[in-house]
């Protein structure tokens, strides 16, 4: 079996009801991600957290500012994999100017299973990244969300058109 890693992208406080940029149904998505994380943990599949940070120097009107409560990874997600590595990024693509690829290489990962927020931005950019091609990315659609259901559907379609498979939680780790 190909060595997999579950990638949990940007499940951060600003995307929830009290945050600076609440998404559509983040609680439902988080519950689904926790299901996927439980399966990964049971199968000894490594989990990698991704955390997006924004420099306050970029100005007002943004979110995920360095060292803010909103930038913190959701407590339930961290509790489900407290010793898993956290890759900090400042771009939509998890590979862009991070240690993500180095981490995957060091773990011997051959396939990445993507989950996260926002489907139309960081999930899509990572899945379609040229750097991701060698990791045979696939996305657990029910473990992703964005600003609304239409943006989610459009992002899913754009990934599928480019050959990225959408899988269920049950089939993600087969």
PDB file of C-alpha atoms in Angstrom:
ATOM      1  CA  UNK A   1       0.000   0.000   0.000  1.00  0.00           C
ATOM      2  CA  UNK A   2       1.185   3.501  -0.842  1.00  0.00           C
ATOM      3  CA  UNK A   3       2.104   5.553   2.191  1.00  0.00           C
ATOM      4  CA  UNK A   4      -0.510   8.256   2.686  1.00  0.00           C
ATOM      5  CA  UNK A   5      -0.751  11.393   4.788  1.00  0.00           C
ATOM      6  CA  UNK A   6      -3.936  13.210   5.767  1.00  0.00           C
ATOM      7  CA  UNK A   7      -3.540  16.943   5.212  1.00  0.00           C
ATOM      8  CA  UNK A   8      -5.798  19.196   7.306  1.00  0.00           C
ATOM      9  CA  UNK A   9      -5.734  22.660   5.751  1.00  0.00           C
ATOM     10  CA  UNK A  10      -6.577  25.846   7.658  1.00  0.00           C
ATOM     11  CA  UNK A  11      -9.194  24.716  10.178  1.00  0.00           C
ATOM     12  CA  UNK A  12      -8.693  27.979  12.015  1.00  0.00           C
ATOM     13  CA  UNK A  13     -10.851  30.015  14.366  1.00  0.00           C
ATOM     14  CA  UNK A  14     -11.465  32.945  11.999  1.00  0.00           C
ATOM     15  CA  UNK A  15     -13.548  30.635   9.785  1.00  0.00           C
ATOM     16  CA  UNK A  16     -16.123  29.985  12.538  1.00  0.00           C
ATOM     17  CA  UNK A  17     -19.128  32.023  13.736  1.00  0.00           C
ATOM     18  CA  UNK A  18     -17.165  34.322  16.058  1.00  0.00           C
ATOM     19  CA  UNK A  19     -14.252  34.735  13.643  1.00  0.00           C
ATOM     20  CA  UNK A  20     -13.380  37.428  11.129  1.00  0.00           C
ATOM     21  CA  UNK A  21     -14.416  35.396   8.050  1.00  0.00           C
ATOM     22  CA  UNK A  22     -17.052  32.763   8.886  1.00  0.00           C
ATOM     23  CA  UNK A  23     -17.593  30.123   6.237  1.00  0.00           C
ATOM     24  CA  UNK A  24     -20.637  28.095   5.223  1.00  0.00           C
ATOM     25  CA  UNK A  25     -21.143  25.179   7.654  1.00  0.00           C
ATOM     26  CA  UNK A  26     -17.644  25.032   9.186  1.00  0.00           C
ATOM     27  CA  UNK A  27     -18.917  23.006  12.169  1.00  0.00           C
ATOM     28  CA  UNK A  28     -20.325  20.275   9.906  1.00  0.00           C
ATOM     29  CA  UNK A  29     -17.082  20.170   7.944  1.00  0.00           C
ATOM     30  CA  UNK A  30     -15.015  20.025  11.128  1.00  0.00           C
ATOM     31  CA  UNK A  31     -17.067  17.065  12.392  1.00  0.00           C
ATOM     32  CA  UNK A  32     -16.386  15.242   9.111  1.00  0.00           C
ATOM     33  CA  UNK A  33     -12.669  16.074   9.286  1.00  0.00           C
ATOM     34  CA  UNK A  34     -12.576  14.682  12.816  1.00  0.00           C
ATOM     35  CA  UNK A  35     -14.064  11.430  11.451  1.00  0.00           C
ATOM     36  CA  UNK A  36     -11.310  11.267   8.820  1.00  0.00           C
ATOM     37  CA  UNK A  37      -8.675  12.046  11.448  1.00  0.00           C
ATOM     38  CA  UNK A  38      -9.962   9.226  13.671  1.00  0.00           C
ATOM     39  CA  UNK A  39      -9.620   6.758  10.790  1.00  0.00           C
ATOM     40  CA  UNK A  40      -6.144   8.046   9.957  1.00  0.00           C
ATOM     41  CA  UNK A  41      -5.103   7.737  13.593  1.00  0.00           C
ATOM     42  CA  UNK A  42      -6.501   4.189  13.814  1.00  0.00           C
ATOM     43  CA  UNK A  43      -4.557   3.204  10.663  1.00  0.00           C
ATOM     44  CA  UNK A  44      -1.347   4.997  11.740  1.00  0.00           C
ATOM     45  CA  UNK A  45      -1.569   7.350   8.776  1.00  0.00           C
ATOM     46  CA  UNK A  46       0.297  10.567   9.547  1.00  0.00           C
ATOM     47  CA  UNK A  47      -1.709  13.760   9.868  1.00  0.00           C
ATOM     48  CA  UNK A  48      -0.240  17.138   8.948  1.00  0.00           C
ATOM     49  CA  UNK A  49      -1.870  20.380  10.085  1.00  0.00           C
ATOM     50  CA  UNK A  50      -1.600  23.410   7.822  1.00  0.00           C
ATOM     51  CA  UNK A  51      -1.929  26.893   9.334  1.00  0.00           C
ATOM     52  CA  UNK A  52      -2.250  30.043   7.253  1.00  0.00           C
ATOM     53  CA  UNK A  53      -0.788  33.195   8.805  1.00  0.00           C
ATOM     54  CA  UNK A  54      -1.005  36.808   7.633  1.00  0.00           C
ATOM     55  CA  UNK A  55       1.379  39.575   8.596  1.00  0.00           C
ATOM     56  CA  UNK A  56      -0.369  42.560  10.253  1.00  0.00           C
ATOM     57  CA  UNK A  57       1.749  44.826   8.033  1.00  0.00           C
ATOM     58  CA  UNK A  58      -0.466  43.799   5.112  1.00  0.00           C
ATOM     59  CA  UNK A  59      -3.142  46.097   6.501  1.00  0.00           C
ATOM     60  CA  UNK A  60      -6.702  46.017   7.804  1.00  0.00           C
ATOM     61  CA  UNK A  61      -9.558  43.896   6.560  1.00  0.00           C
ATOM     62  CA  UNK A  62      -7.721  40.589   6.501  1.00  0.00           C
ATOM     63  CA  UNK A  63      -7.695  37.693   8.986  1.00  0.00           C
ATOM     64  CA  UNK A  64      -5.357  34.994  10.371  1.00  0.00           C
ATOM     65  CA  UNK A  65      -3.029  37.685  11.672  1.00  0.00           C
ATOM     66  CA  UNK A  66       0.156  36.379  13.291  1.00  0.00           C
ATOM     67  CA  UNK A  67      -0.387  35.426  16.937  1.00  0.00           C
ATOM     68  CA  UNK A  68      -4.135  36.216  16.872  1.00  0.00           C
ATOM     69  CA  UNK A  69      -6.789  33.937  18.359  1.00  0.00           C
ATOM     70  CA  UNK A  70      -8.426  33.767  14.938  1.00  0.00           C
ATOM     71  CA  UNK A  71      -5.267  32.307  13.388  1.00  0.00           C
ATOM     72  CA  UNK A  72      -5.141  29.440  15.876  1.00  0.00           C
ATOM     73  CA  UNK A  73      -6.042  25.984  14.634  1.00  0.00           C
ATOM     74  CA  UNK A  74      -9.451  24.924  16.003  1.00  0.00           C
ATOM     75  CA  UNK A  75      -9.056  23.263  19.412  1.00  0.00           C
ATOM     76  CA  UNK A  76     -10.924  20.074  18.455  1.00  0.00           C
ATOM     77  CA  UNK A  77      -8.696  19.570  15.414  1.00  0.00           C
ATOM     78  CA  UNK A  78      -5.535  20.045  17.477  1.00  0.00           C
ATOM     79  CA  UNK A  79      -6.872  17.726  20.186  1.00  0.00           C
ATOM     80  CA  UNK A  80      -7.414  14.975  17.590  1.00  0.00           C
ATOM     81  CA  UNK A  81      -3.741  15.065  16.522  1.00  0.00           C
ATOM     82  CA  UNK A  82      -1.824  17.054  19.143  1.00  0.00           C
ATOM     83  CA  UNK A  83       1.636  15.775  18.199  1.00  0.00           C
ATOM     84  CA  UNK A  84       1.217  16.090  14.433  1.00  0.00           C
ATOM     85  CA  UNK A  85       3.427  18.607  12.660  1.00  0.00           C
ATOM     86  CA  UNK A  86       2.100  22.060  11.779  1.00  0.00           C
ATOM     87  CA  UNK A  87       3.176  23.606   8.497  1.00  0.00           C
ATOM     88  CA  UNK A  88       2.844  27.397   8.493  1.00  0.00           C
ATOM     89  CA  UNK A  89       2.068  28.995   5.148  1.00  0.00           C
ATOM     90  CA  UNK A  90       1.478  32.494   3.833  1.00  0.00           C
ATOM     91  CA  UNK A  91       0.138  31.548   0.391  1.00  0.00           C
ATOM     92  CA  UNK A  92      -2.863  29.534  -0.821  1.00  0.00           C
ATOM     93  CA  UNK A  93      -0.677  26.656  -2.067  1.00  0.00           C
ATOM     94  CA  UNK A  94       0.607  24.631   0.908  1.00  0.00           C
ATOM     95  CA  UNK A  95       3.812  23.916  -1.026  1.00  0.00           C
ATOM     96  CA  UNK A  96       4.625  27.582  -1.740  1.00  0.00           C
ATOM     97  CA  UNK A  97       7.599  28.736   0.369  1.00  0.00           C
ATOM     98  CA  UNK A  98       6.995  26.179   3.163  1.00  0.00           C
ATOM     99  CA  UNK A  99       8.660  23.033   4.486  1.00  0.00           C
ATOM    100  CA  UNK A 100       5.645  20.932   3.423  1.00  0.00           C
ATOM    101  CA  UNK A 101       7.377  18.995   0.642  1.00  0.00           C
ATOM    102  CA  UNK A 102      10.446  18.391   2.787  1.00  0.00           C
ATOM    103  CA  UNK A 103       8.172  17.011   5.516  1.00  0.00           C
ATOM    104  CA  UNK A 104       6.338  14.715   3.056  1.00  0.00           C
ATOM    105  CA  UNK A 105       9.647  13.464   1.653  1.00  0.00           C
ATOM    106  CA  UNK A 106      11.023  12.827   5.148  1.00  0.00           C
ATOM    107  CA  UNK A 107       7.938  10.766   6.025  1.00  0.00           C
ATOM    108  CA  UNK A 108       8.112   8.781   2.783  1.00  0.00           C
ATOM    109  CA  UNK A 109       4.634   9.936   1.747  1.00  0.00           C
ATOM    110  CA  UNK A 110       3.526   9.002  -1.772  1.00  0.00           C
ATOM    111  CA  UNK A 111      -0.138  10.107  -1.621  1.00  0.00           C
ATOM    112  CA  UNK A 112      -1.769  13.115   0.029  1.00  0.00           C
ATOM    113  CA  UNK A 113      -5.397  13.095   1.123  1.00  0.00           C
ATOM    114  CA  UNK A 114      -6.616  16.689   1.350  1.00  0.00           C
ATOM    115  CA  UNK A 115      -9.251  18.180   3.624  1.00  0.00           C
ATOM    116  CA  UNK A 116      -9.819  21.748   4.682  1.00  0.00           C
ATOM    117  CA  UNK A 117     -10.985  25.285   4.242  1.00  0.00           C
ATOM    118  CA  UNK A 118     -11.496  27.003   1.785  1.00  0.00           C
ATOM    119  CA  UNK A 119     -12.352  24.597  -1.019  1.00  0.00           C
ATOM    120  CA  UNK A 120     -12.067  27.278  -3.708  1.00  0.00           C
ATOM    121  CA  UNK A 121      -8.766  28.647  -2.468  1.00  0.00           C
ATOM    122  CA  UNK A 122      -6.217  26.727  -0.393  1.00  0.00           C
ATOM    123  CA  UNK A 123      -7.587  23.225  -1.073  1.00  0.00           C
ATOM    124  CA  UNK A 124      -7.789  23.807  -4.835  1.00  0.00           C
ATOM    125  CA  UNK A 125      -4.426  25.598  -5.032  1.00  0.00           C
ATOM    126  CA  UNK A 126      -2.729  22.773  -3.146  1.00  0.00           C
ATOM    127  CA  UNK A 127      -4.440  19.957  -5.077  1.00  0.00           C
ATOM    128  CA  UNK A 128      -3.538  21.561  -8.411  1.00  0.00           C
ATOM    129  CA  UNK A 129      -0.048  22.667  -7.407  1.00  0.00           C
ATOM    130  CA  UNK A 130       2.675  21.380  -9.731  1.00  0.00           C
ATOM    131  CA  UNK A 131       4.501  20.251  -6.578  1.00  0.00           C
ATOM    132  CA  UNK A 132       1.521  18.072  -5.584  1.00  0.00           C
ATOM    133  CA  UNK A 133       1.528  15.978  -8.760  1.00  0.00           C
ATOM    134  CA  UNK A 134       4.087  13.474  -7.438  1.00  0.00           C
ATOM    135  CA  UNK A 135       1.918  12.870  -4.340  1.00  0.00           C
ATOM    136  CA  UNK A 136      -1.193  11.707  -6.248  1.00  0.00           C
ATOM    137  CA  UNK A 137      -3.507  14.120  -4.414  1.00  0.00           C
ATOM    138  CA  UNK A 138      -7.110  13.286  -3.712  1.00  0.00           C
ATOM    139  CA  UNK A 139      -9.721  15.305  -1.853  1.00  0.00           C
ATOM    140  CA  UNK A 140     -12.351  14.212   0.647  1.00  0.00           C
ATOM    141  CA  UNK A 141     -15.118  16.486  -0.626  1.00  0.00           C
ATOM    142  CA  UNK A 142     -17.290  16.223   2.498  1.00  0.00           C
ATOM    143  CA  UNK A 143     -14.280  17.377   4.546  1.00  0.00           C
ATOM    144  CA  UNK A 144     -14.037  20.735   2.759  1.00  0.00           C
ATOM    145  CA  UNK A 145     -16.068  23.927   2.839  1.00  0.00           C
ATOM    146  CA  UNK A 146     -15.950  27.511   1.675  1.00  0.00           C
ATOM    147  CA  UNK A 147     -18.092  30.654   1.556  1.00  0.00           C
ATOM    148  CA  UNK A 148     -21.192  28.946   0.132  1.00  0.00           C
ATOM    149  CA  UNK A 149     -22.332  25.739  -1.531  1.00  0.00           C
ATOM    150  CA  UNK A 150     -22.014  27.158  -5.057  1.00  0.00           C
ATOM    151  CA  UNK A 151     -18.357  28.179  -4.615  1.00  0.00           C
ATOM    152  CA  UNK A 152     -17.692  24.735  -3.128  1.00  0.00           C
ATOM    153  CA  UNK A 153     -19.312  22.953  -6.094  1.00  0.00           C
ATOM    154  CA  UNK A 154     -17.409  25.095  -8.606  1.00  0.00           C
ATOM    155  CA  UNK A 155     -14.100  24.378  -6.852  1.00  0.00           C
ATOM    156  CA  UNK A 156     -14.817  20.644  -6.730  1.00  0.00           C
ATOM    157  CA  UNK A 157     -15.641  20.690 -10.432  1.00  0.00           C
ATOM    158  CA  UNK A 158     -12.460  22.575 -11.288  1.00  0.00           C
ATOM    159  CA  UNK A 159     -10.350  20.000  -9.451  1.00  0.00           C
ATOM    160  CA  UNK A 160     -12.171  17.047 -11.033  1.00  0.00           C
ATOM    161  CA  UNK A 161     -11.754  18.523 -14.523  1.00  0.00           C
ATOM    162  CA  UNK A 162      -8.007  18.641 -13.834  1.00  0.00           C
ATOM    163  CA  UNK A 163      -7.990  14.981 -12.729  1.00  0.00           C
ATOM    164  CA  UNK A 164      -8.103  15.302  -8.945  1.00  0.00           C
ATOM    165  CA  UNK A 165     -10.363  12.542  -7.574  1.00  0.00           C
ATOM    166  CA  UNK A 166     -13.014  13.274  -4.964  1.00  0.00           C
ATOM    167  CA  UNK A 167     -13.351  10.461  -2.430  1.00  0.00           C
ATOM    168  CA  UNK A 168     -15.543   9.715   0.556  1.00  0.00           C
ATOM    169  CA  UNK A 169     -14.184   9.372   4.075  1.00  0.00           C
ATOM    170  CA  UNK A 170     -14.777   5.611   3.855  1.00  0.00           C
ATOM    171  CA  UNK A 171     -12.745   5.267   0.636  1.00  0.00           C
ATOM    172  CA  UNK A 172     -10.013   7.805   1.341  1.00  0.00           C
ATOM    173  CA  UNK A 173      -7.666   5.391   3.090  1.00  0.00           C
ATOM    174  CA  UNK A 174      -8.273   2.233   1.052  1.00  0.00           C
TER     175      UNK A 174
END
